[in-house]
């Protein structure tokens, strides 16, 4: 009975993957090719990329190279952050040999993306610090961005939907998350995570 349930779940997962790829993926490709301007085409490409990540996450046999993920994230970071005036301080030692199962890949990728969205929505001009490293059996993430001086987060009151999602994703990976603000010499929001 257990084997039958697992086989049924696997069959349903494959059906969902096919439907997402053939239907939603096809519609997004049409949007990309018929977009009237570069911004719309870029947004559609980003949506297609997110869809592919979701499809791949359903494939439990797939493995992702951590270094490739970091390079993709750095490219996205440049595209989203540099035009706003935020300067990037990037520190991510090479980790070519580490591969991630789908659940880890999709959660870490979305954590990083949400952190950038928070920085752009609530941050001020200045320096966006990114530190990513692979330690002894752990992945370490530290992100810092400037806060507006009148931002409520500067007094320690923060936890919107995006940060709650980050917390949930890290908890799903049995990781630890720390969110805090530094006031001196200037207000900065800090996110630190350790993922086994």
Tab-separated table of C-alpha atoms in Angstrom:
chain	number	residue	atom	x	y	z
A	1	UNK	CA	0.000	0.000	0.000
A	2	UNK	CA	2.839	2.372	0.887
A	3	UNK	CA	4.595	1.646	-2.417
A	4	UNK	CA	1.353	2.255	-4.305
A	5	UNK	CA	0.928	5.642	-2.581
A	6	UNK	CA	4.517	6.627	-3.384
A	7	UNK	CA	4.084	5.546	-7.014
A	8	UNK	CA	0.842	7.534	-7.243
A	9	UNK	CA	2.485	10.632	-5.754
A	10	UNK	CA	5.396	10.313	-8.173
A	11	UNK	CA	3.010	9.976	-11.129
A	12	UNK	CA	1.055	13.057	-10.008
A	13	UNK	CA	4.285	15.039	-9.532
A	14	UNK	CA	5.350	14.196	-13.088
A	15	UNK	CA	1.930	15.193	-14.439
A	16	UNK	CA	2.147	18.568	-12.671
A	17	UNK	CA	5.665	19.090	-14.052
A	18	UNK	CA	4.423	18.385	-17.591
A	19	UNK	CA	1.421	20.688	-17.225
A	20	UNK	CA	3.517	23.548	-15.836
A	21	UNK	CA	6.138	23.124	-18.546
A	22	UNK	CA	3.794	22.734	-21.506
A	23	UNK	CA	1.018	25.153	-20.523
A	24	UNK	CA	2.354	27.913	-18.261
A	25	UNK	CA	5.863	27.697	-19.727
A	26	UNK	CA	4.487	27.970	-23.256
A	27	UNK	CA	2.411	31.017	-22.347
A	28	UNK	CA	5.417	32.742	-20.783
A	29	UNK	CA	7.494	32.044	-23.905
A	30	UNK	CA	4.762	33.678	-25.966
A	31	UNK	CA	4.890	36.706	-23.651
A	32	UNK	CA	8.667	36.931	-24.080
A	33	UNK	CA	8.438	36.844	-27.876
A	34	UNK	CA	5.549	39.290	-28.122
A	35	UNK	CA	6.613	41.755	-25.405
A	36	UNK	CA	6.418	45.337	-26.559
A	37	UNK	CA	9.451	46.550	-24.610
A	38	UNK	CA	12.617	45.272	-22.939
A	39	UNK	CA	11.241	45.602	-19.404
A	40	UNK	CA	8.206	43.421	-20.142
A	41	UNK	CA	10.389	40.837	-21.872
A	42	UNK	CA	12.780	40.806	-18.898
A	43	UNK	CA	9.923	40.340	-16.427
A	44	UNK	CA	8.542	37.468	-18.502
A	45	UNK	CA	12.004	35.845	-18.661
A	46	UNK	CA	12.333	36.144	-14.888
A	47	UNK	CA	8.904	34.550	-14.450
A	48	UNK	CA	9.903	31.722	-16.795
A	49	UNK	CA	13.114	31.202	-14.842
A	50	UNK	CA	11.149	31.010	-11.560
A	51	UNK	CA	8.734	28.541	-13.150
A	52	UNK	CA	11.617	26.326	-14.277
A	53	UNK	CA	13.059	26.374	-10.750
A	54	UNK	CA	9.680	25.279	-9.397
A	55	UNK	CA	9.421	22.475	-11.961
A	56	UNK	CA	12.935	21.288	-11.196
A	57	UNK	CA	12.172	21.347	-7.465
A	58	UNK	CA	9.515	18.694	-8.093
A	59	UNK	CA	12.193	16.351	-9.475
A	60	UNK	CA	13.594	14.728	-6.344
A	61	UNK	CA	16.461	13.097	-8.257
A	62	UNK	CA	17.868	16.357	-9.576
A	63	UNK	CA	20.913	18.040	-8.010
A	64	UNK	CA	22.011	21.665	-8.331
A	65	UNK	CA	25.516	23.059	-8.261
A	66	UNK	CA	25.789	25.662	-5.487
A	67	UNK	CA	28.414	27.680	-7.358
A	68	UNK	CA	26.191	27.930	-10.459
A	69	UNK	CA	23.346	29.142	-8.261
A	70	UNK	CA	25.563	31.837	-6.732
A	71	UNK	CA	26.660	33.047	-10.168
A	72	UNK	CA	23.036	33.268	-11.319
A	73	UNK	CA	22.129	35.151	-8.145
A	74	UNK	CA	25.026	37.589	-8.636
A	75	UNK	CA	23.816	38.285	-12.162
A	76	UNK	CA	20.273	38.915	-10.887
A	77	UNK	CA	21.660	41.108	-8.120
A	78	UNK	CA	23.528	43.309	-10.594
A	79	UNK	CA	20.425	43.607	-12.766
A	80	UNK	CA	18.112	44.555	-9.893
A	81	UNK	CA	20.326	46.513	-7.504
A	82	UNK	CA	22.933	48.466	-9.479
A	83	UNK	CA	20.405	50.717	-11.300
A	84	UNK	CA	18.988	51.827	-7.904
A	85	UNK	CA	22.291	53.273	-6.676
A	86	UNK	CA	23.022	50.515	-4.158
A	87	UNK	CA	26.625	49.343	-4.418
A	88	UNK	CA	27.316	45.632	-3.961
A	89	UNK	CA	30.029	44.281	-1.667
A	90	UNK	CA	30.223	40.591	-2.661
A	91	UNK	CA	32.077	37.925	-0.718
A	92	UNK	CA	31.416	34.339	-1.779
A	93	UNK	CA	34.395	31.960	-1.830
A	94	UNK	CA	34.174	29.279	-4.546
A	95	UNK	CA	32.203	26.121	-3.696
A	96	UNK	CA	32.337	24.187	-6.962
A	97	UNK	CA	31.902	20.740	-5.436
A	98	UNK	CA	28.757	21.374	-3.376
A	99	UNK	CA	25.489	20.169	-4.896
A	100	UNK	CA	22.036	20.794	-3.454
A	101	UNK	CA	18.836	18.724	-3.574
A	102	UNK	CA	15.808	20.557	-5.009
A	103	UNK	CA	14.300	21.557	-1.648
A	104	UNK	CA	17.535	23.257	-0.583
A	105	UNK	CA	18.113	24.880	-3.951
A	106	UNK	CA	14.650	26.405	-4.266
A	107	UNK	CA	14.504	27.613	-0.655
A	108	UNK	CA	17.973	29.191	-0.622
A	109	UNK	CA	17.352	30.782	-4.028
A	110	UNK	CA	14.049	32.293	-2.878
A	111	UNK	CA	15.558	33.465	0.434
A	112	UNK	CA	18.220	35.413	-1.459
A	113	UNK	CA	15.718	36.844	-3.916
A	114	UNK	CA	13.338	37.949	-1.147
A	115	UNK	CA	16.197	39.573	0.769
A	116	UNK	CA	17.021	41.653	-2.317
A	117	UNK	CA	13.359	42.658	-2.676
A	118	UNK	CA	13.326	43.786	0.973
A	119	UNK	CA	16.504	45.796	0.488
A	120	UNK	CA	15.046	47.556	-2.547
A	121	UNK	CA	11.687	48.236	-0.887
A	122	UNK	CA	12.877	49.343	2.542
A	123	UNK	CA	16.499	50.314	2.004
A	124	UNK	CA	18.340	53.531	1.356
A	125	UNK	CA	21.234	54.273	-0.998
A	126	UNK	CA	24.577	52.873	0.093
A	127	UNK	CA	26.238	49.478	0.194
A	128	UNK	CA	24.507	46.083	-0.047
A	129	UNK	CA	26.754	43.489	1.642
A	130	UNK	CA	26.546	39.855	0.570
A	131	UNK	CA	28.470	37.103	2.329
A	132	UNK	CA	27.922	33.473	1.341
A	133	UNK	CA	30.163	30.616	2.388
A	134	UNK	CA	30.250	26.874	2.850
A	135	UNK	CA	31.650	25.872	6.228
A	136	UNK	CA	31.892	22.564	8.042
A	137	UNK	CA	28.566	20.961	7.051
A	138	UNK	CA	26.819	24.349	6.864
A	139	UNK	CA	25.971	27.092	4.413
A	140	UNK	CA	26.344	30.558	5.890
A	141	UNK	CA	24.454	33.574	4.573
A	142	UNK	CA	24.829	37.157	5.747
A	143	UNK	CA	23.108	40.062	3.999
A	144	UNK	CA	23.156	43.704	5.079
A	145	UNK	CA	21.543	46.758	3.554
A	146	UNK	CA	21.065	50.407	4.581
A	147	UNK	CA	17.748	51.409	6.146
A	148	UNK	CA	15.968	54.708	5.806
A	149	UNK	CA	16.468	56.596	9.051
A	150	UNK	CA	12.707	56.836	9.563
A	151	UNK	CA	12.144	53.148	8.740
A	152	UNK	CA	10.308	51.353	11.588
A	153	UNK	CA	12.750	48.463	11.199
A	154	UNK	CA	15.531	50.697	12.500
A	155	UNK	CA	13.983	50.530	15.946
A	156	UNK	CA	13.736	46.761	15.846
A	157	UNK	CA	10.106	46.405	14.673
A	158	UNK	CA	10.121	44.347	11.510
A	159	UNK	CA	8.623	41.089	10.303
A	160	UNK	CA	6.454	41.472	7.253
A	161	UNK	CA	5.242	38.749	4.916
A	162	UNK	CA	8.563	38.539	3.052
A	163	UNK	CA	10.617	38.051	6.216
A	164	UNK	CA	8.082	35.534	7.521
A	165	UNK	CA	8.514	33.582	4.284
A	166	UNK	CA	12.293	33.672	4.719
A	167	UNK	CA	11.894	32.405	8.285
A	168	UNK	CA	9.610	29.570	7.128
A	169	UNK	CA	11.999	28.523	4.352
A	170	UNK	CA	14.999	28.432	6.688
A	171	UNK	CA	13.024	26.508	9.309
A	172	UNK	CA	12.066	23.971	6.616
A	173	UNK	CA	15.792	23.362	6.089
A	174	UNK	CA	16.422	23.045	9.860
A	175	UNK	CA	18.456	26.239	9.718
A	176	UNK	CA	18.808	29.160	12.100
A	177	UNK	CA	17.860	32.740	11.237
A	178	UNK	CA	18.788	35.977	12.953
A	179	UNK	CA	17.282	39.346	11.972
A	180	UNK	CA	18.529	42.532	13.581
A	181	UNK	CA	19.402	46.172	12.952
A	182	UNK	CA	22.581	48.091	13.635
A	183	UNK	CA	22.097	51.778	14.286
A	184	UNK	CA	25.700	52.996	14.365
A	185	UNK	CA	27.398	54.396	12.368
A	186	UNK	CA	24.288	54.321	10.154
A	187	UNK	CA	21.063	52.257	10.226
A	188	UNK	CA	21.579	48.849	8.594
A	189	UNK	CA	19.314	45.821	8.413
A	190	UNK	CA	21.109	42.481	8.886
A	191	UNK	CA	19.995	38.984	7.979
A	192	UNK	CA	22.134	36.054	9.097
A	193	UNK	CA	21.325	32.428	8.425
A	194	UNK	CA	23.063	29.115	8.993
A	195	UNK	CA	21.739	26.138	7.054
A	196	UNK	CA	22.998	22.593	7.732
